[in-house]
PDB file of C-alpha atoms in Angstrom:
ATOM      1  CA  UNK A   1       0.000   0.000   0.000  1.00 95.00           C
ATOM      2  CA  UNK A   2       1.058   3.201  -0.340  1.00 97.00           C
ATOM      3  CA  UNK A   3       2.063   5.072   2.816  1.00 98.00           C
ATOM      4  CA  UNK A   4       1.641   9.139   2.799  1.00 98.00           C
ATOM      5  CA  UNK A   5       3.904  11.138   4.919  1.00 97.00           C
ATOM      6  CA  UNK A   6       3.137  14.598   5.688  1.00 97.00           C
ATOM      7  CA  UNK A   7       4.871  17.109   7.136  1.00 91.00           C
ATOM      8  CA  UNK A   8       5.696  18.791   9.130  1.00 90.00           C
ATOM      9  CA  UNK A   9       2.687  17.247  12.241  1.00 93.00           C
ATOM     10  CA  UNK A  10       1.898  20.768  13.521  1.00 95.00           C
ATOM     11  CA  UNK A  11       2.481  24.374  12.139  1.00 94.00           C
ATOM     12  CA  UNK A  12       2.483  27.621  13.756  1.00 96.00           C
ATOM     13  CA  UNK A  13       1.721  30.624  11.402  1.00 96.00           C
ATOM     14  CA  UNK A  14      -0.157  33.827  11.729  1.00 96.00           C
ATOM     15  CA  UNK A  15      -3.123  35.017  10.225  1.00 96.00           C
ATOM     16  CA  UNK A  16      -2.461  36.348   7.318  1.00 97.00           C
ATOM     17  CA  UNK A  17       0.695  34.193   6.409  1.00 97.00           C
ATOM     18  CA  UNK A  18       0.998  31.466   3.840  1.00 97.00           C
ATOM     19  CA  UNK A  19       0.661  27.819   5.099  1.00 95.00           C
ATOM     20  CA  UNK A  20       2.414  25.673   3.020  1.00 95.00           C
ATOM     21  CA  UNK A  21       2.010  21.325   3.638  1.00 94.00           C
ATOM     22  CA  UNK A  22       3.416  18.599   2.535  1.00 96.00           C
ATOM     23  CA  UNK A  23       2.882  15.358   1.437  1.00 98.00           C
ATOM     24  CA  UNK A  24       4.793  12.192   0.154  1.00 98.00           C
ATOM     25  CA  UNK A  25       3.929   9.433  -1.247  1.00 98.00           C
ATOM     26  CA  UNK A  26       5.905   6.012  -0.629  1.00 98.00           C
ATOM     27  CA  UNK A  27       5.282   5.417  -4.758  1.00 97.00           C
ATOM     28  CA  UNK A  28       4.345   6.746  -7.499  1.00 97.00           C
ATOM     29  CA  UNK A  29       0.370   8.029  -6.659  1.00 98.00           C
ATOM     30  CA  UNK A  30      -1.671   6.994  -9.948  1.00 97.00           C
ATOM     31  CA  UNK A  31      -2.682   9.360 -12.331  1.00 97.00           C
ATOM     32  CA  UNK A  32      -2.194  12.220  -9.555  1.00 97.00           C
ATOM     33  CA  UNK A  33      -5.210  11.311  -7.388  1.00 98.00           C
ATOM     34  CA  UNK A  34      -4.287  13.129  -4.358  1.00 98.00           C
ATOM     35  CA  UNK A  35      -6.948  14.892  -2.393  1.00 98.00           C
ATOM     36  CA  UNK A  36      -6.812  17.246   0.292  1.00 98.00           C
ATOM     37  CA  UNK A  37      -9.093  17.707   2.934  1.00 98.00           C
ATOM     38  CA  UNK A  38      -9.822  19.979   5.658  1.00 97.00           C
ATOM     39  CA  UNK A  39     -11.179  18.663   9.411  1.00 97.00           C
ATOM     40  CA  UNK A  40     -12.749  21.120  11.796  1.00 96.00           C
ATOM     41  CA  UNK A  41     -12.963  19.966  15.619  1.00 93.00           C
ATOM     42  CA  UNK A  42     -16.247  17.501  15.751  1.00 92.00           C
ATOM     43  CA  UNK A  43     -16.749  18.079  12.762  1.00 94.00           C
ATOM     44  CA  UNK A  44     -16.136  15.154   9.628  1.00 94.00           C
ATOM     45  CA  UNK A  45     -13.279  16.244   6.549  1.00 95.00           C
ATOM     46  CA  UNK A  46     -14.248  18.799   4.113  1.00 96.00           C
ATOM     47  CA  UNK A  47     -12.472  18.160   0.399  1.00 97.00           C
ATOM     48  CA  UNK A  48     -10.352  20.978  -0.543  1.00 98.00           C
ATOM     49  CA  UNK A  49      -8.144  19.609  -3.275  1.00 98.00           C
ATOM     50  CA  UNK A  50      -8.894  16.469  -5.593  1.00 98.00           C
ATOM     51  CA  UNK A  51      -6.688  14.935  -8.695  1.00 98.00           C
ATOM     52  CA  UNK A  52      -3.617  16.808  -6.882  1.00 97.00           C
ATOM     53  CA  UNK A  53      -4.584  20.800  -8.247  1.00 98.00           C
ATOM     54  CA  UNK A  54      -8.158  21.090  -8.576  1.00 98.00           C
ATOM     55  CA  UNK A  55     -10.274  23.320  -5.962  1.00 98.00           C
ATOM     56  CA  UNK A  56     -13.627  21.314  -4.670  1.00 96.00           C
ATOM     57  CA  UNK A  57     -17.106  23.359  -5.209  1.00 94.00           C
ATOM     58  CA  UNK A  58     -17.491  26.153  -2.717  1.00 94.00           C
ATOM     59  CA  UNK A  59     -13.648  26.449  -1.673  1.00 97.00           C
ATOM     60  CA  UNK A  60     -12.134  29.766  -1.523  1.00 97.00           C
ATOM     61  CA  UNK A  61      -9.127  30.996  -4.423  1.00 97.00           C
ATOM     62  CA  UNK A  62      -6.402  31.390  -1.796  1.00 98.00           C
ATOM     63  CA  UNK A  63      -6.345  27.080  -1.524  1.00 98.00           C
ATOM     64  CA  UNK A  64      -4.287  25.559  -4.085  1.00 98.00           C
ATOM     65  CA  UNK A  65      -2.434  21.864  -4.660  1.00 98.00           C
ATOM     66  CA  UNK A  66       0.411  21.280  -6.752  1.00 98.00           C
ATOM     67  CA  UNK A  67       2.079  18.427  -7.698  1.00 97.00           C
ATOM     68  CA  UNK A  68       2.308  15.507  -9.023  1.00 97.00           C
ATOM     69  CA  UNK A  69       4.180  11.196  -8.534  1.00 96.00           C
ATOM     70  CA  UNK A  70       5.448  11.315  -5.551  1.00 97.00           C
ATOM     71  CA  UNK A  71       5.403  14.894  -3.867  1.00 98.00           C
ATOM     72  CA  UNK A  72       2.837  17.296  -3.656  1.00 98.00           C
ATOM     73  CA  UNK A  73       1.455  20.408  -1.593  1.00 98.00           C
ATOM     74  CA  UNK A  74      -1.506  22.410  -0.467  1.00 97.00           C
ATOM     75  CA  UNK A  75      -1.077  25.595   0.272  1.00 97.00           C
ATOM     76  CA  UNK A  76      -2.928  28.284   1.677  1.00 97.00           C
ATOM     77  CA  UNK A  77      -1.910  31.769   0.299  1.00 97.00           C
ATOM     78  CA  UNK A  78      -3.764  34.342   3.100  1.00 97.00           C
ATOM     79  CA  UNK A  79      -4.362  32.018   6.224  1.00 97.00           C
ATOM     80  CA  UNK A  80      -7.807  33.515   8.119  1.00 97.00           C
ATOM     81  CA  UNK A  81      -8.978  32.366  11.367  1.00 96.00           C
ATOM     82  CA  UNK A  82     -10.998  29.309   9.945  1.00 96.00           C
ATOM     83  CA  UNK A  83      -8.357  27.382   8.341  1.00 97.00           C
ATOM     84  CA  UNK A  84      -6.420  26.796  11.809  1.00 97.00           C
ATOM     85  CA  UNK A  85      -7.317  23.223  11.839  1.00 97.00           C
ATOM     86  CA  UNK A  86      -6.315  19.641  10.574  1.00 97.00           C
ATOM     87  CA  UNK A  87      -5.729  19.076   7.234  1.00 98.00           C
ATOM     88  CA  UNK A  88      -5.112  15.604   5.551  1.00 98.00           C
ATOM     89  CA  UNK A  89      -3.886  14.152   2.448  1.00 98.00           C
ATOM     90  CA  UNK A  90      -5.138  10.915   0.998  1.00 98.00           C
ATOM     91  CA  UNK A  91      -4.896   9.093  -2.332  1.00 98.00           C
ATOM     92  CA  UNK A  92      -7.339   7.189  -4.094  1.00 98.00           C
ATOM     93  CA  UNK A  93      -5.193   6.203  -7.206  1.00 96.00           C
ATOM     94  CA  UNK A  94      -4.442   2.457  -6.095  1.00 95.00           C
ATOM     95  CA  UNK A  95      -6.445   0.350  -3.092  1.00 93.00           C
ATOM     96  CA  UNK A  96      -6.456   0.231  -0.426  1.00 96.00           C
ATOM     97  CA  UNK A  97      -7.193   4.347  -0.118  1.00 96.00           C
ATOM     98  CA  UNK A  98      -4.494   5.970   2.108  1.00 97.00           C
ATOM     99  CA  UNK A  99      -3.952   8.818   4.488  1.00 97.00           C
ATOM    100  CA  UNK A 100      -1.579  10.681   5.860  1.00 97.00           C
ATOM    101  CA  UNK A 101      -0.931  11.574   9.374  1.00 96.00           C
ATOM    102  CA  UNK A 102      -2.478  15.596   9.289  1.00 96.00           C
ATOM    103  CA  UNK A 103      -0.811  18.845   9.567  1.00 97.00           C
ATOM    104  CA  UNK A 104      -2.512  20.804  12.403  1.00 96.00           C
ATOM    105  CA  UNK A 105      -2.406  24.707  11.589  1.00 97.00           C
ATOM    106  CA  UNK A 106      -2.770  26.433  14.817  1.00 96.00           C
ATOM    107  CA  UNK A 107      -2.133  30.139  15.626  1.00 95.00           C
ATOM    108  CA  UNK A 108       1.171  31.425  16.297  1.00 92.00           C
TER     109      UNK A 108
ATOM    110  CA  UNK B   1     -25.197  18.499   0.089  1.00 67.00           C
ATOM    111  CA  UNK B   2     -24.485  14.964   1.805  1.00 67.00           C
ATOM    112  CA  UNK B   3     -24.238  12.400   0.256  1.00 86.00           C
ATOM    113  CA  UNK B   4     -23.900  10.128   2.649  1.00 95.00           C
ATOM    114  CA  UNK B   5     -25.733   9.000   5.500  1.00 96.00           C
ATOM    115  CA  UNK B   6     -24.393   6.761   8.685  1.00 97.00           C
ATOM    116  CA  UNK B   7     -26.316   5.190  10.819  1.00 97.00           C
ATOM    117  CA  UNK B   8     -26.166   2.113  13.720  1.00 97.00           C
ATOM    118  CA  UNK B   9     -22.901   3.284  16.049  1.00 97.00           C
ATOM    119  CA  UNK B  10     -23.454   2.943  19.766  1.00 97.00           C
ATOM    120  CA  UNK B  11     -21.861   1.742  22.856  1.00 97.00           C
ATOM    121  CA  UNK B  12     -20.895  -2.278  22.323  1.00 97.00           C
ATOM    122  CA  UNK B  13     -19.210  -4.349  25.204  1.00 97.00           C
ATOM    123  CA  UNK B  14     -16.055  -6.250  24.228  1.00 97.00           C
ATOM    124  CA  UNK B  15     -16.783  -8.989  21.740  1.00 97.00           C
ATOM    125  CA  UNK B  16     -20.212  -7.773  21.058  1.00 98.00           C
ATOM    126  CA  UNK B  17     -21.770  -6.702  17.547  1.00 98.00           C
ATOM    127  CA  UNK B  18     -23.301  -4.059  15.727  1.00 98.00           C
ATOM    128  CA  UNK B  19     -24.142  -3.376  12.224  1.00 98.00           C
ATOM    129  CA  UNK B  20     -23.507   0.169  10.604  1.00 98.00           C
ATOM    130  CA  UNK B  21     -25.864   1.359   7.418  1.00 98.00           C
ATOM    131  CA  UNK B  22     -24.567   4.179   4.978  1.00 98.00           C
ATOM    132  CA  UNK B  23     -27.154   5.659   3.144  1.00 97.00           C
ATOM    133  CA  UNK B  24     -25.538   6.975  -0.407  1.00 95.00           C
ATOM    134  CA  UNK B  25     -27.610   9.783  -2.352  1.00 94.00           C
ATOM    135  CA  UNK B  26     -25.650   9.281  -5.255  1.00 90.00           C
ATOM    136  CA  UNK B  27     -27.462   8.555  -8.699  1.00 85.00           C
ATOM    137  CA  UNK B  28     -24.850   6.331  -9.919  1.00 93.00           C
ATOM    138  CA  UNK B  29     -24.155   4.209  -6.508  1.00 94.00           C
ATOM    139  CA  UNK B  30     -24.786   1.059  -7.995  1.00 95.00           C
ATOM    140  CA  UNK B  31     -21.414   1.764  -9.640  1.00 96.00           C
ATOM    141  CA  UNK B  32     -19.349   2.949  -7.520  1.00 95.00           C
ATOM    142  CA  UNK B  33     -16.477   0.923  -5.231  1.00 97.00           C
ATOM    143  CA  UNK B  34     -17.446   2.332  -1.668  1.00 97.00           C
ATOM    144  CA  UNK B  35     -15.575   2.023   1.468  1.00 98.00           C
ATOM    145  CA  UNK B  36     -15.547   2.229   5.285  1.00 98.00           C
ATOM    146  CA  UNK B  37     -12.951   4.379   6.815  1.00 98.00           C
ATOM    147  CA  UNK B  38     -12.722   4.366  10.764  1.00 98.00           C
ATOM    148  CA  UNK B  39     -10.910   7.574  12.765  1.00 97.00           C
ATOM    149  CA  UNK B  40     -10.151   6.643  16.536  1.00 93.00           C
ATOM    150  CA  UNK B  41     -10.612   9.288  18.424  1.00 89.00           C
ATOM    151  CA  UNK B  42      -7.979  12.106  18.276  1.00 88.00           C
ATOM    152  CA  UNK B  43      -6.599   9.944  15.340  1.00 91.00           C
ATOM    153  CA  UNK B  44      -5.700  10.148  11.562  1.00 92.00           C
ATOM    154  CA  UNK B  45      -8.216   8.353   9.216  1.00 96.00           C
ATOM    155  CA  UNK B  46      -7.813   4.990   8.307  1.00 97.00           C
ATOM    156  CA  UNK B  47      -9.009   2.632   5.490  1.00 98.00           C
ATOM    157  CA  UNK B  48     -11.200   0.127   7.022  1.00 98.00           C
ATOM    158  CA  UNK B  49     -12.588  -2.429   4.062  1.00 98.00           C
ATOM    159  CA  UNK B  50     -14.032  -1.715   0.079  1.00 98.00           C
ATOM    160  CA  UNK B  51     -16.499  -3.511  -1.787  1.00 98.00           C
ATOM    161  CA  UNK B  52     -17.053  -3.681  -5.571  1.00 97.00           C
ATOM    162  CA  UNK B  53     -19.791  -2.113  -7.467  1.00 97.00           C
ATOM    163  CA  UNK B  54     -21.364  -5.366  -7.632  1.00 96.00           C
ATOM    164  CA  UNK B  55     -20.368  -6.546  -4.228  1.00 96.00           C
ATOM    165  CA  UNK B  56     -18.243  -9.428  -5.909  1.00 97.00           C
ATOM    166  CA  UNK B  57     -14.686  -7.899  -4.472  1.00 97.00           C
ATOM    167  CA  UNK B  58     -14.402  -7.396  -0.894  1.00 98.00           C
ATOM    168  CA  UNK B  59     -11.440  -5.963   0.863  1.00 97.00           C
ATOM    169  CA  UNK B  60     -10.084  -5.538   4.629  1.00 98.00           C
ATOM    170  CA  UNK B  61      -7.691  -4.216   6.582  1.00 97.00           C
ATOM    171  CA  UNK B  62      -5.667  -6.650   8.527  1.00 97.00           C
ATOM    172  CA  UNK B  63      -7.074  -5.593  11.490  1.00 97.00           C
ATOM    173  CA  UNK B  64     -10.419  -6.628  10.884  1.00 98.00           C
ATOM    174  CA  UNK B  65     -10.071  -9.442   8.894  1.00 98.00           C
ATOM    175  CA  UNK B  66     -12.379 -12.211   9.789  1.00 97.00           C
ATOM    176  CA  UNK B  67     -14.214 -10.080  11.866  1.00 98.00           C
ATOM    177  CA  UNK B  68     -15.992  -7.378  10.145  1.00 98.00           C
ATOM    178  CA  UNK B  69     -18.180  -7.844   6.143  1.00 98.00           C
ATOM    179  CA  UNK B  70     -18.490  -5.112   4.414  1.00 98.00           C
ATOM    180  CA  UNK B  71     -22.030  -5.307   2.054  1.00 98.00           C
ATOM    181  CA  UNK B  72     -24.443  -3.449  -0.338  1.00 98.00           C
ATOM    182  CA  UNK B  73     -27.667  -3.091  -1.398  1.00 97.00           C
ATOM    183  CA  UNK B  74     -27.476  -1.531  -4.829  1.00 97.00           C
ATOM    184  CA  UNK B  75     -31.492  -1.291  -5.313  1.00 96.00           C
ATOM    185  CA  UNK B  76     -31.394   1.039  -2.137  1.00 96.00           C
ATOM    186  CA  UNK B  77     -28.500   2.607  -2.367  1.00 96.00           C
ATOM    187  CA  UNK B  78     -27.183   1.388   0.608  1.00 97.00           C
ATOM    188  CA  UNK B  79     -23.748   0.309   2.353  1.00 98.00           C
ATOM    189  CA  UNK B  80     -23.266  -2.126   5.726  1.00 98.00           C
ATOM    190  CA  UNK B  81     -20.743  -2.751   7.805  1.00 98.00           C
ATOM    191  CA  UNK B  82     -21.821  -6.359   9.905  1.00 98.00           C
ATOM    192  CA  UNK B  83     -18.959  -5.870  12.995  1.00 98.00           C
ATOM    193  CA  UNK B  84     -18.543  -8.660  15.307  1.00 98.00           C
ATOM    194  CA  UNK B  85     -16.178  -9.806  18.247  1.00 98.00           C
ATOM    195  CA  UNK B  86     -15.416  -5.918  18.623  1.00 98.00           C
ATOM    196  CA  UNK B  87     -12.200  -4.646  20.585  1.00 97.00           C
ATOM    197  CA  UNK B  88     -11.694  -1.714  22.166  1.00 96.00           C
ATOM    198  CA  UNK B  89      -9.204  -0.510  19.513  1.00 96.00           C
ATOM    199  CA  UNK B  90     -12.277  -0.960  17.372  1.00 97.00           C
ATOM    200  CA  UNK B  91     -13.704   2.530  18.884  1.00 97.00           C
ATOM    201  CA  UNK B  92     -13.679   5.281  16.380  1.00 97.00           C
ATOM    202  CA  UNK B  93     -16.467   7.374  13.757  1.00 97.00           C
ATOM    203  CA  UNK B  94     -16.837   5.117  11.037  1.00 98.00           C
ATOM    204  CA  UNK B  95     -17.103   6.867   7.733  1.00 98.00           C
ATOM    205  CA  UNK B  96     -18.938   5.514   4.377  1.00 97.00           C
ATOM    206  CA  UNK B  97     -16.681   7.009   1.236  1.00 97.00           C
ATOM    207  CA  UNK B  98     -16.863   6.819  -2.309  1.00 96.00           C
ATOM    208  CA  UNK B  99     -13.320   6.074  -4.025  1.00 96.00           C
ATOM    209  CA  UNK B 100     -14.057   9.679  -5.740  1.00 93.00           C
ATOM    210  CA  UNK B 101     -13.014  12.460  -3.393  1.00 93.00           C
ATOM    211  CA  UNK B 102     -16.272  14.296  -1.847  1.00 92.00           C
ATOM    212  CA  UNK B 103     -17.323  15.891   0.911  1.00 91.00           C
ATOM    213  CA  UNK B 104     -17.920  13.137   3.872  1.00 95.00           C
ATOM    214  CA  UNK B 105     -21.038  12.362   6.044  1.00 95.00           C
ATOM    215  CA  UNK B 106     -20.813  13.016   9.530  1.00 95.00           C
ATOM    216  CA  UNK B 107     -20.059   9.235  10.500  1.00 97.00           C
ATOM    217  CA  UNK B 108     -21.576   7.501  13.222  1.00 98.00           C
ATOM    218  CA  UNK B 109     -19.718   6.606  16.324  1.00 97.00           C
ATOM    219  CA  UNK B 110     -18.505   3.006  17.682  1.00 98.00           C
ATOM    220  CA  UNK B 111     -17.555   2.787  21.303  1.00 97.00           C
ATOM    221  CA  UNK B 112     -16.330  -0.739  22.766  1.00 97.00           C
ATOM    222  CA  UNK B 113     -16.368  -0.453  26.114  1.00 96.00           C
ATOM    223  CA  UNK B 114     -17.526  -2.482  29.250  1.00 94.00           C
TER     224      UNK B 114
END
């Protein structure tokens, strides 16, 4: 299976800053099928990202993905209050689906 | 708008059994590989078991191989998860997915505990 490591666990940034995450794959991720997604406290994940660069429906401008085999990144040009929270990376180009660990955003 | 539904979590004892439903709004369910993904509480997400479109192919993790059968009813758009001889580590929200990337359901929580 392919194993997703993202770094780094936690990162402490101010409103306004860019976040910037990480996320590698063990192996090549097929056809770029890497989706982001955003978890609130209680609440269950939110897609921000799919196929590695494309914005869900409803998602602001300042989220964007980029990549493509084995590394890619979201990242988050003008951080506001509401994105300090978990975000996770999975693919969903070869089974079993995978996840990685989360990058918590909180506030510096 | 959700597309999924879960239903059927609760508080088990230790080697007890429950059986979680996923209701699916999706028009083309029928052919669609769906899965069950489990996140224990303060955890990541992790795959838990996928089933074919036509319920043929079945797939688990190793950790709950032999215990837990993943199933489908394709004429009402709906996905089970039969979960038997339940451990603790089995406690999480238990999430229906489609392979395609979506927004999720709100899950429905599993607690093992005596």
């Amino acid at each position: 299976e392919i194993v997703l490591t993202q770094s780094p666990g936690t990162l402490s940034l101010s409103p306004g800053e860019r976040g910037i995450f990480s996320c590698r794959a063990s192996q090549t991720v097929n056809n770029n099928y890497l989706a982001w997604y955003q978890q609130k406290p209680g609440q269950a994940p939110r897609l921000v990202i799919y196929d590695a660069s494309s914005r869900a429906a409803g998602i602001p401008e300042r989220f964007s993905g980029s990549g493509s085999g084995t590394d890619f990144t979201l990242t988050i040009s003008r951080l506001e209050p509401e994105d300090f929270v978990v975000y996770y990376c999975q693919q969903y180009g070869s089974s079993p689906l995978t996840f990685g660990g989360g990058t918590k955003v909180e506030i510096k | 708008d959700v597309q999924m539904v879960e239903s059927g979590g609760g508080l088990v004892q230790p080697g007890g059994s429950l059986r979680l439903s996923c209701a699916v709004s999706l028009v083309d369910f029928p052919n669609r590989y769906m899965h069950w993904v489990r996140q224990l509480p303060g955890e990541g997400l992790v795959w838990v078991s996928r089933i074919s479109p036509d319920g043929s192919t079945r797939d688990y993790a190793d950790s709950v191989k032999g215990r837990f059968t993943i199933s489908r009813d394709n004429a009402k758009n709906t996905l089970f998860l039969q979960m038997n001889s339940l451990r603790a580590e089995d406690t999480a929200v238990y999430y229906c997915v489609p392979t395609t990337p979506m927004d999720w359901g709100q899950g429905t929580l599993v607690t093992v505990s005596s």
